[in-house]
Tab-separated table of C-alpha atoms in Angstrom:
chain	number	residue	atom	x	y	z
A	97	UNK	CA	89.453	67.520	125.613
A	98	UNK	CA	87.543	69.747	123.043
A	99	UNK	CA	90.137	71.459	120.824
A	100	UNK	CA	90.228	75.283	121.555
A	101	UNK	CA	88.559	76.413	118.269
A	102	UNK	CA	85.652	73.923	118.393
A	103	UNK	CA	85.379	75.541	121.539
A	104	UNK	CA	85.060	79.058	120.533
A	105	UNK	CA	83.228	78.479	117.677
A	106	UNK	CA	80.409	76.515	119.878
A	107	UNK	CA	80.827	79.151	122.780
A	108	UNK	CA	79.512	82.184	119.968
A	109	UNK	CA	76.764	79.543	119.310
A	110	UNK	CA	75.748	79.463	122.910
A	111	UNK	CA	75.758	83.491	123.567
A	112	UNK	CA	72.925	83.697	121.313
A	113	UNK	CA	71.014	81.591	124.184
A	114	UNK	CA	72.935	82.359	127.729
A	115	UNK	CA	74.679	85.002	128.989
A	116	UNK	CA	77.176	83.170	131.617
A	117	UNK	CA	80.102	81.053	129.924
A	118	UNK	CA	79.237	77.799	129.062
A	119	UNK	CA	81.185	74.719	130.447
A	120	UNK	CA	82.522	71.808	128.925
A	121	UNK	CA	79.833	69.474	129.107
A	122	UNK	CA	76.903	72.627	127.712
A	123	UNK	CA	79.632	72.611	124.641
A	124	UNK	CA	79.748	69.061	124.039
A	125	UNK	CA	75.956	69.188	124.032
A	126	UNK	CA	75.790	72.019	121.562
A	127	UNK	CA	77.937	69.844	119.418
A	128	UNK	CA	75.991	66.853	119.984
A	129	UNK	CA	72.829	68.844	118.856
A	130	UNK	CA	73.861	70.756	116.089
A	131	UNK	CA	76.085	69.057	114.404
A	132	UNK	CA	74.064	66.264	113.323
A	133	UNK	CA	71.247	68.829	111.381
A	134	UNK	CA	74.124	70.378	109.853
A	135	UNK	CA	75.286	67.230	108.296
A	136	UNK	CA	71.984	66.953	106.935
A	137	UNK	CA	72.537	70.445	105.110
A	138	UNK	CA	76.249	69.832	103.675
A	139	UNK	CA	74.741	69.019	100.448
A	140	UNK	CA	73.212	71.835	99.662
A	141	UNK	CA	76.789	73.464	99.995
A	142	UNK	CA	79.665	73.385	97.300
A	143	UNK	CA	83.602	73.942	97.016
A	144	UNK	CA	84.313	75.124	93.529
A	145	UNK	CA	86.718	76.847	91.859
A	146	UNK	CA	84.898	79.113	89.748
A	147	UNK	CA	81.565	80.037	91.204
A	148	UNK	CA	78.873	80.977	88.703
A	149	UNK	CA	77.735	84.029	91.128
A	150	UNK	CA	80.391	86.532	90.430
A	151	UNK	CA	78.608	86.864	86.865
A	152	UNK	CA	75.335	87.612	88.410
A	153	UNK	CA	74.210	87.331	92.027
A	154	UNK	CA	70.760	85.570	90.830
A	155	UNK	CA	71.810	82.832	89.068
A	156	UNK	CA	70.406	79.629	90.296
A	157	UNK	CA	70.393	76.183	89.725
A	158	UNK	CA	73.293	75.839	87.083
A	159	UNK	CA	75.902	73.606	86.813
A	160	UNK	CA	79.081	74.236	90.044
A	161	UNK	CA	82.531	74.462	88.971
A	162	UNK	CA	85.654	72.968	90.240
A	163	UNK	CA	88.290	72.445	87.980
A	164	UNK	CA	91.863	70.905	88.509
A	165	UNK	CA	95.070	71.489	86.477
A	166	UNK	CA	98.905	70.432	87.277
A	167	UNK	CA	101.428	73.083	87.561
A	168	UNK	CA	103.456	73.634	84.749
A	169	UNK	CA	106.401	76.484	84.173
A	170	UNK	CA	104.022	77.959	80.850
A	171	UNK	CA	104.387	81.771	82.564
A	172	UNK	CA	100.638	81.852	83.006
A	173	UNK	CA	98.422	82.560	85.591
A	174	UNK	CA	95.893	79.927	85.310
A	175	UNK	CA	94.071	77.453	87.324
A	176	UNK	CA	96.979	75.071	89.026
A	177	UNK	CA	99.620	77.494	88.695
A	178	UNK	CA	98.925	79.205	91.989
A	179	UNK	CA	98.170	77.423	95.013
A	180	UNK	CA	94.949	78.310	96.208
A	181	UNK	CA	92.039	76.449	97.861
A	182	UNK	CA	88.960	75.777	96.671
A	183	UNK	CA	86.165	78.311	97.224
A	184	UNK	CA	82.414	77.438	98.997
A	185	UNK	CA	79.339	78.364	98.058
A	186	UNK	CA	75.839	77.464	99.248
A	187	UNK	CA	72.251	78.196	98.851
A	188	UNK	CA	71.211	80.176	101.567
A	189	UNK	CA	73.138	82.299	104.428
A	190	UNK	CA	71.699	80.429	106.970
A	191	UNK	CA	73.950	77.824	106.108
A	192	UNK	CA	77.184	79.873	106.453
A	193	UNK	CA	78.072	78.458	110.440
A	194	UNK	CA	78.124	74.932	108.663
A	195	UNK	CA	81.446	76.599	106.259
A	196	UNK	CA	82.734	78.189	109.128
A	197	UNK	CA	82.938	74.747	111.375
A	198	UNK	CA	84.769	73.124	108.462
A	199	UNK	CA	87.479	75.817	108.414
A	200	UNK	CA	88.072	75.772	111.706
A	201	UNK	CA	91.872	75.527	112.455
A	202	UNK	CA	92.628	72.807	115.014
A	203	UNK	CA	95.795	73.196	117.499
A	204	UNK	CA	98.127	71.326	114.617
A	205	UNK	CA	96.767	74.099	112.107
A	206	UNK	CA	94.857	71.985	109.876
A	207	UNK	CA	90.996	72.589	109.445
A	208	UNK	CA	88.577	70.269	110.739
A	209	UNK	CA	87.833	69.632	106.575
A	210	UNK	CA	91.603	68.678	105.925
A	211	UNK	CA	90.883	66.388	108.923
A	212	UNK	CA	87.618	64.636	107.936
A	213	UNK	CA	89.683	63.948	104.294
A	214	UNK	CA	92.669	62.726	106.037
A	215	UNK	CA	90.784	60.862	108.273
A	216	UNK	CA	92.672	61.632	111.113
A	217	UNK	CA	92.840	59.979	114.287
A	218	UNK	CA	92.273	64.422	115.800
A	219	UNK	CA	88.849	64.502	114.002
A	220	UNK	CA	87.719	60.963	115.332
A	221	UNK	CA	88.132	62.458	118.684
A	222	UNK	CA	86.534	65.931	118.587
A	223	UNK	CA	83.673	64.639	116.512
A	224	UNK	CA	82.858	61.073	118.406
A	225	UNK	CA	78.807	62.229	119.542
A	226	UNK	CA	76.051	60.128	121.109
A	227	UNK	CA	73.748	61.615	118.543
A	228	UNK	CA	75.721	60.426	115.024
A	229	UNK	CA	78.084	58.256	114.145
A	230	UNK	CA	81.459	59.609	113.659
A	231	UNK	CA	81.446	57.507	110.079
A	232	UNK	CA	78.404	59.405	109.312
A	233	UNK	CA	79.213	62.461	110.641
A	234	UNK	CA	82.126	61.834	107.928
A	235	UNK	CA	80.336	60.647	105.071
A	236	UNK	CA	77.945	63.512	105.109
A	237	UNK	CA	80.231	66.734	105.963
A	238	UNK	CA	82.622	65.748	102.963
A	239	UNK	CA	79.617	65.627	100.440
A	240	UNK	CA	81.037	69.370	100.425
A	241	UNK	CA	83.073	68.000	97.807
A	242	UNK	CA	80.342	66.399	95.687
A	243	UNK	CA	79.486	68.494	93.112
A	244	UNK	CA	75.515	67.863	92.194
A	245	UNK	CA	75.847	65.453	88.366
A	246	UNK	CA	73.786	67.821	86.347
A	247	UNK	CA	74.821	70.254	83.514
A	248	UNK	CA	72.784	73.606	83.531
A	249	UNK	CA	73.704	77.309	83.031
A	250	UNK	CA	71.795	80.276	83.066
A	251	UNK	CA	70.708	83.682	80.996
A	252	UNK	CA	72.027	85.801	83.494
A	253	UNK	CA	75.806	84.192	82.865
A	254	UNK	CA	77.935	85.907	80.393
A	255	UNK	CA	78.254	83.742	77.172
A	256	UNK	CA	79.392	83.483	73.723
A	257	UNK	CA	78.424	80.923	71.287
A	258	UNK	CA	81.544	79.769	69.520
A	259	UNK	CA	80.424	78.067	66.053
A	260	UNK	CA	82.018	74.240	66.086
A	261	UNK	CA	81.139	72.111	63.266
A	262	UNK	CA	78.059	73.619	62.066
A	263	UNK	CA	76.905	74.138	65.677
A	264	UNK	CA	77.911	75.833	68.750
A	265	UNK	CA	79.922	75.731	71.704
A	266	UNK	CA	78.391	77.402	74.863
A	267	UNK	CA	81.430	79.643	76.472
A	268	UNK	CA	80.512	81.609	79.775
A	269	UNK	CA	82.818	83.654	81.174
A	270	UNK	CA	83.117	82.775	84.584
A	271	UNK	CA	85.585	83.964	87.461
A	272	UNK	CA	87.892	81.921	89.133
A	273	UNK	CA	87.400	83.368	92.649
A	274	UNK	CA	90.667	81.658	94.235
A	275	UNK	CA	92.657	83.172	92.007
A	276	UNK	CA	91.267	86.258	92.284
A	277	UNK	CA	91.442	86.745	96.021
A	278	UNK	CA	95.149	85.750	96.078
A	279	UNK	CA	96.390	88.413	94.494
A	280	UNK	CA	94.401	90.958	96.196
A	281	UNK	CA	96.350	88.857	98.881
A	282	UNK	CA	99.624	89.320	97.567
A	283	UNK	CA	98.979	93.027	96.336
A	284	UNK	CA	98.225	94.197	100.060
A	285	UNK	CA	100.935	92.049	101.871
A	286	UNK	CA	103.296	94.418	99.468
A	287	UNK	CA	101.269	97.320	99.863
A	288	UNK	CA	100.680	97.259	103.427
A	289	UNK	CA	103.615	95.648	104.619
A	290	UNK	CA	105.800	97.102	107.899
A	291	UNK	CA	108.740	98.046	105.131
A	292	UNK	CA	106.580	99.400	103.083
A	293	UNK	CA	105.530	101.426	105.711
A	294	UNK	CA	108.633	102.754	106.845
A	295	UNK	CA	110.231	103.289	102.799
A	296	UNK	CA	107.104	105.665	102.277
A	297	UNK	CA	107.364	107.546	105.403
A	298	UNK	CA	111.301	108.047	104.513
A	299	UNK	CA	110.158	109.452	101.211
A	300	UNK	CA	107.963	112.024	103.167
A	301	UNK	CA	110.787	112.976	105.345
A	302	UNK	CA	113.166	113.061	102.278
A	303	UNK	CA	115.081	110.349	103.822
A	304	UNK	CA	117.120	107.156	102.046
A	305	UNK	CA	115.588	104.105	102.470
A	306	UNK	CA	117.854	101.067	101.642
A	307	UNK	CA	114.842	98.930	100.135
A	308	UNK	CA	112.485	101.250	98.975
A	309	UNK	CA	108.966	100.245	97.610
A	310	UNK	CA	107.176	99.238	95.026
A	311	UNK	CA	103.864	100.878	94.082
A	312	UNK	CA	101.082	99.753	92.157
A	313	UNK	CA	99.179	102.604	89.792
A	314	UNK	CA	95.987	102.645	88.121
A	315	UNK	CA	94.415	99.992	90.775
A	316	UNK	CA	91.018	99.803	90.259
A	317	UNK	CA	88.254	97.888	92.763
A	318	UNK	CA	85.319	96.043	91.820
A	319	UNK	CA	82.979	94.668	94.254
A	320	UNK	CA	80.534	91.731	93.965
A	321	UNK	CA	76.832	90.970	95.787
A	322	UNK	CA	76.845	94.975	97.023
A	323	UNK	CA	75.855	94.783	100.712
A	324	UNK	CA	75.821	91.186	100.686
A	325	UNK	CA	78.971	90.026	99.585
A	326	UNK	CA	78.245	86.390	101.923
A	327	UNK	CA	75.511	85.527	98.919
A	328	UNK	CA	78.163	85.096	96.116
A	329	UNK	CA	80.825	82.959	98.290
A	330	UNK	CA	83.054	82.223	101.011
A	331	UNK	CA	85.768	83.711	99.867
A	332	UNK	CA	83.921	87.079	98.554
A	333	UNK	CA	82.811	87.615	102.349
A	334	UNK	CA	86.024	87.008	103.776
A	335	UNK	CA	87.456	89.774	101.354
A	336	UNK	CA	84.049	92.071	102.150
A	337	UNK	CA	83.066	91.608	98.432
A	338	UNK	CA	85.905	93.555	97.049
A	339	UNK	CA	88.376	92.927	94.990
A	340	UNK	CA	91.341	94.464	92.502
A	341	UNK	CA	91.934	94.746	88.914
A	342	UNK	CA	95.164	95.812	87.474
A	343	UNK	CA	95.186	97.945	84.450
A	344	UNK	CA	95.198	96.012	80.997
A	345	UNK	CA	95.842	98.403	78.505
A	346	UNK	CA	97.587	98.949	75.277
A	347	UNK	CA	101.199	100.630	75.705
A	348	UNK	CA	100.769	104.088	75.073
A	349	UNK	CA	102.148	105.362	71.798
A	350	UNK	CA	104.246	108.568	71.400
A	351	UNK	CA	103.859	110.453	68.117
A	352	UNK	CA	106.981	110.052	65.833
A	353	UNK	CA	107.752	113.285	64.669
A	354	UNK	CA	110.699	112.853	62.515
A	355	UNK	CA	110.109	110.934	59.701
A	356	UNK	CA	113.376	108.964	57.705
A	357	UNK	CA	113.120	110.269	53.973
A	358	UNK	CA	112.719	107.422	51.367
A	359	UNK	CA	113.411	109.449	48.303
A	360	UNK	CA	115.527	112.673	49.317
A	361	UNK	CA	116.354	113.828	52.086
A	362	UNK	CA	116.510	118.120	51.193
A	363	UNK	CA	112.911	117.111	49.437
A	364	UNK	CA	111.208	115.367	52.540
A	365	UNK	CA	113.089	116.247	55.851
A	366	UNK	CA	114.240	119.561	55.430
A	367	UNK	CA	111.323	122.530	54.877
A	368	UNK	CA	111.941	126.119	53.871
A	369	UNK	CA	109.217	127.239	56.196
A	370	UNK	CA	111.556	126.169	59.051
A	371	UNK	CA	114.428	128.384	57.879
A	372	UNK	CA	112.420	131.203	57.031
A	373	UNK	CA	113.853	133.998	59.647
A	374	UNK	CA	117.482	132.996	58.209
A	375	UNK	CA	116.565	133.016	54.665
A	376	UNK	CA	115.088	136.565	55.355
A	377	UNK	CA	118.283	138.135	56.900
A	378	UNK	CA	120.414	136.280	54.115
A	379	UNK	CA	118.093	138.394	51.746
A	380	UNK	CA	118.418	141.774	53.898
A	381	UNK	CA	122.060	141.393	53.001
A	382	UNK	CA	121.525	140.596	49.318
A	383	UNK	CA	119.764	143.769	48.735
A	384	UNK	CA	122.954	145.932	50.325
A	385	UNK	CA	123.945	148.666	48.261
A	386	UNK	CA	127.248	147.517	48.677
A	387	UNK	CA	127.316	143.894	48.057
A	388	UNK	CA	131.320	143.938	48.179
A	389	UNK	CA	131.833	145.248	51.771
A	390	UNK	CA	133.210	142.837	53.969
A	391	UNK	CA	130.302	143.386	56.622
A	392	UNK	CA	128.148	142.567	54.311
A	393	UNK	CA	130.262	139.337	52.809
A	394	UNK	CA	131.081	137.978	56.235
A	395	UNK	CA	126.921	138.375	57.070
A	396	UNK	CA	125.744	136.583	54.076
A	397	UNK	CA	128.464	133.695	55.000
A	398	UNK	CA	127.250	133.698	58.657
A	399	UNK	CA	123.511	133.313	57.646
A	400	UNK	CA	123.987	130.751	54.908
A	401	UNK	CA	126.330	128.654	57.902
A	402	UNK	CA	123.718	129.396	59.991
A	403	UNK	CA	121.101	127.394	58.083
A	404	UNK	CA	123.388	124.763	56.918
A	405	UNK	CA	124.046	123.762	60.773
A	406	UNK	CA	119.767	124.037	61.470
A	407	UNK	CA	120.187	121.163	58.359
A	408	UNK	CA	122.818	119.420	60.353
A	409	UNK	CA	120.343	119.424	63.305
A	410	UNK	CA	117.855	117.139	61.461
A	411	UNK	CA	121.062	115.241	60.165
A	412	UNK	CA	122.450	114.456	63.599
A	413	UNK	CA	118.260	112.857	64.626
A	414	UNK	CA	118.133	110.698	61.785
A	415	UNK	CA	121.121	109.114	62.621
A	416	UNK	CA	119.241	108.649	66.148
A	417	UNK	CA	117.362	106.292	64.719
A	418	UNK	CA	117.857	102.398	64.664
A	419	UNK	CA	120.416	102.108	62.217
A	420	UNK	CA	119.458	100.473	58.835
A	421	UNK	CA	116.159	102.492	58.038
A	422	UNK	CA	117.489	103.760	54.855
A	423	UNK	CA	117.531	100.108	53.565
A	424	UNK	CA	113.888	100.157	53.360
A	425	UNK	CA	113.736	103.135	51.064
A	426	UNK	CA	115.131	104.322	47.873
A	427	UNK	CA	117.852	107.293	48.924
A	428	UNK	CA	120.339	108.468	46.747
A	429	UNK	CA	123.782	106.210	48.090
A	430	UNK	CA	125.643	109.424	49.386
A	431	UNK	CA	122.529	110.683	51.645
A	432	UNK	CA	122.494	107.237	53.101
A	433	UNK	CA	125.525	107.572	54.151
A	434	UNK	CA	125.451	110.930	55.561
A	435	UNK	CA	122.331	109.932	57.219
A	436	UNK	CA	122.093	106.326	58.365
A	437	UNK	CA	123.938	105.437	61.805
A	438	UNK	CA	124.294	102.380	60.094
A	439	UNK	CA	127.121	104.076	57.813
A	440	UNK	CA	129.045	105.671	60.033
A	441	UNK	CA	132.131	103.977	59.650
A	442	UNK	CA	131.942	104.753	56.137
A	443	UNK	CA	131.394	108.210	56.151
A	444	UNK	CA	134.747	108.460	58.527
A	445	UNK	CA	136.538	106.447	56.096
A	446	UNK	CA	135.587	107.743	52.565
A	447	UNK	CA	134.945	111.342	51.413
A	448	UNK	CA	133.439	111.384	47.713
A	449	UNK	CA	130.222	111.320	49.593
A	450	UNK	CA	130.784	114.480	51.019
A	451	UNK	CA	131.560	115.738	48.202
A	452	UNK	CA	128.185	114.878	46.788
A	453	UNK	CA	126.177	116.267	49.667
A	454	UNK	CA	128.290	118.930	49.403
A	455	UNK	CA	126.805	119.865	46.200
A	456	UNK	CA	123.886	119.083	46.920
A	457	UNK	CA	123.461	121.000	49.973
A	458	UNK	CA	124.583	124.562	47.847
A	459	UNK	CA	121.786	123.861	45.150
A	460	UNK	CA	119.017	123.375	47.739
A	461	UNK	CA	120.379	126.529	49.522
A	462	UNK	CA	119.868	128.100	46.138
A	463	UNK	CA	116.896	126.880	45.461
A	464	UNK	CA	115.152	126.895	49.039
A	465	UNK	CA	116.323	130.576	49.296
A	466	UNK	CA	114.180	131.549	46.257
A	467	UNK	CA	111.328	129.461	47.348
A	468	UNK	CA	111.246	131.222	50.719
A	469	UNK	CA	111.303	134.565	49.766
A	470	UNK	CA	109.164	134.350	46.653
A	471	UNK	CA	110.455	134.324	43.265
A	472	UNK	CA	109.791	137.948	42.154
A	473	UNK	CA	111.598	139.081	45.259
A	474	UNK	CA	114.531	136.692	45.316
A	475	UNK	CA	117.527	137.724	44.276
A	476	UNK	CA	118.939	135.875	40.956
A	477	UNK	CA	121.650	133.830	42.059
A	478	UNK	CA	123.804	132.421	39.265
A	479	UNK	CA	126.841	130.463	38.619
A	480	UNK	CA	128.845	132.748	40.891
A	481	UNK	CA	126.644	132.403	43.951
A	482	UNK	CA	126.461	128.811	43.756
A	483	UNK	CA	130.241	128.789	43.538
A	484	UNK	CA	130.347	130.488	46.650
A	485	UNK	CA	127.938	128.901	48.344
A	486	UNK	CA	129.656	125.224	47.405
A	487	UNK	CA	133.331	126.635	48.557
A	488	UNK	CA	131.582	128.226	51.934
A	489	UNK	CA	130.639	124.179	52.430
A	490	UNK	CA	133.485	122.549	51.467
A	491	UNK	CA	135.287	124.976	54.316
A	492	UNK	CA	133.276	123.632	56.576
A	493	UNK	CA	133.431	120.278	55.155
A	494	UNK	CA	134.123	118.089	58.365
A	495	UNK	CA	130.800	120.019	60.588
A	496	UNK	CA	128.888	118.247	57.408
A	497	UNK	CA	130.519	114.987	58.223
């Protein structure tokens, strides 16, 4: 009995020349008939791996591809790392009924291809005809697999000429079609799937989903042979000449706006320009008439903490960073300390460092105060000042810590 498929496939044939449903015997015929001239054609049609027309629908006569590689646990995607079958090509459409007889799927699932290499007792059966031989019938479908023993390419391929040995190698990019189709495979069975389904519309309704989804951004299509995608390959047609690329590019690269000091920290991390409203209303209270009312004592304190804590705000995002970047430039010991995350054991343990930064902190008060305000405006600070401003740190000693 003729399998189902065979059946179907020859029943299509026959609409095209009868409108009431053919019998058994008018389908055995239309095997007997056909079949034979097709076998004639099979070697004008290829399976390849990587076929030359998804560079450029108009190449012809170069050299067909098929490659073969073992499977090996490198992490790449390559050519034997995925399963995939070989695609087919051929030289004209008219030829495309002769591909879709050997995919055919007989009842045990295996195409009548798979069958004719096997050699299986299934195939003998369904293909025994008055007209051919079965051993011929054979012989001349699997020339499918016979690639033609010539070595050609084309202008129209992509290529590079890699220099070897004072000549050249001839590279051309070329697309390995198999590969390419299964993952627009395994990109829709995720996003398409029935769970996938259901996790998006519980997003829309605000709802948990136990599973969720995964999404895939910055897909991009690309199709190949336009409105006729069954001129490039099998495989192309069976996808309607589309198919995905996922975005290569470059991780994107945030702008680093604080930048570790190498030399000193109050010269390169610290700006007057950034403290210039405090500096301002530190020198309103300088220029009181009564410099020795407590108002006026108790502002000048607030406004000189104030800065000192807008310091301790760049202070507290260096030590953000990885620890150890001070190691790479030349800091005074003490500000690496104070600064470097990498030191903070030390800087709870010890305190002559402190006291350094300490001091240093009151003279770049001093002198960033001056700067700010301009130096015919400033107020002179001397020995006194500085005093002050050291002992107004030192009782805050730990917020510096």
């Amino acid at each position: 009995m003729m399998d189902p498929a065979l059946q179907q496939f020859l029943s299509e044939r026959l609409k095209k020349k009868t409108s009431s449903a053919p019998n058994e015997a008018e389908l055995q015929q239309e095997l007997n008939d056909w079949l034979p001239t097709a076998v004639t054609k099979t070697h004008k049609l290829f399976r390849v791996t990587h076929p030359v027309k998804f560079s450029h629908p108009d190449v012809k006569n170069t050299s067909e591809i098929r490659v073969s590689a073992e499977r090996k646990p490198d992490g790449f995607l390559r050519s034997g790392n995925v399963a995939v079958e070989p695609d087919m090509v051929f030289d004209t459409a008219a030829n495309i009924p002769i591909l879709k007889f050997l995919s055919l799927k007989l009842a045990d699932g295996l195409s009548i291809l798979a069958h004719l290499e096997n050699d299986s007792d299934l195939v003998k059966q369904q293909l025994e005809l008055p007209s051919l031989p079965y051993t011929d019938i054979r012989q001349g479908l699997l020339q499918i697999n016979q690639l033609p023993d010539r070595t050609s390419t084309s202008d129209k391929i992509k290529q590079v000429y890699f220099p070897v040995d004072g000549g050249y190698h001839l590279l051309s990019l070329l697309t390995p079609s198999g590969l390419m189709f299964k993952l627009k495979e395994r990109i829709n069975s995720i996003r398409f799937a029935e769970t996938t389904k259901q996790a998006r519309e519980a997003r829309r309704n605000q709802q948990h989903h136990d599973t969720g989804y995964q999404e895939f951004y910055g897909l991009t299509e690309i199709g190949f042979g336009g409105t006729k995608p069954q001129n490039i390959s099998v495989l192309n047609n069976q996808n309607g000449g589309t198919a995905y690329l996922l975005p290569s590019l470059p991780p994107p690269l945030t702008l680093n706006k604080l930048q570790p000091p190498k030399t000193d920290f109050f010269l390169q991390s610290v700006y007057a320009k950034h403290f210039l409203e405090k500096f301002q209303a530190l020198h309103a209270l300088f220029q009181d008439n009564v410099p020795a009312n407590i108002h006026v004592r108790e502002g000048r304190d607030y406004w000189l903490f104030q800065i000192a804590e807008q310091v301790m705000e760049t202070v507290w995002a260096l030590r953000e960073l990885p620890g150890g970047w001070s190691e790479h430039g030349q800091l005074p010991p003490t500000q690496k300390i104070w600064l470097d995350q990498d030191h903070a054991e030390q800087r709870e343990q010890a305190d002559d460092w402190l006291d350094a930064v300490i001091v240093a902190l009151a003279d770049w008060l001093a002198i960033t105060y001056k700067h700010a305000i301009g130096e015919r405006q400033a107020k002179a600070l001397g020995d006194a000042e500085l005093k002050h401003f050291r002992q107004l740190l030192d009782d805050h000693r730990e917020v510096l810590r």
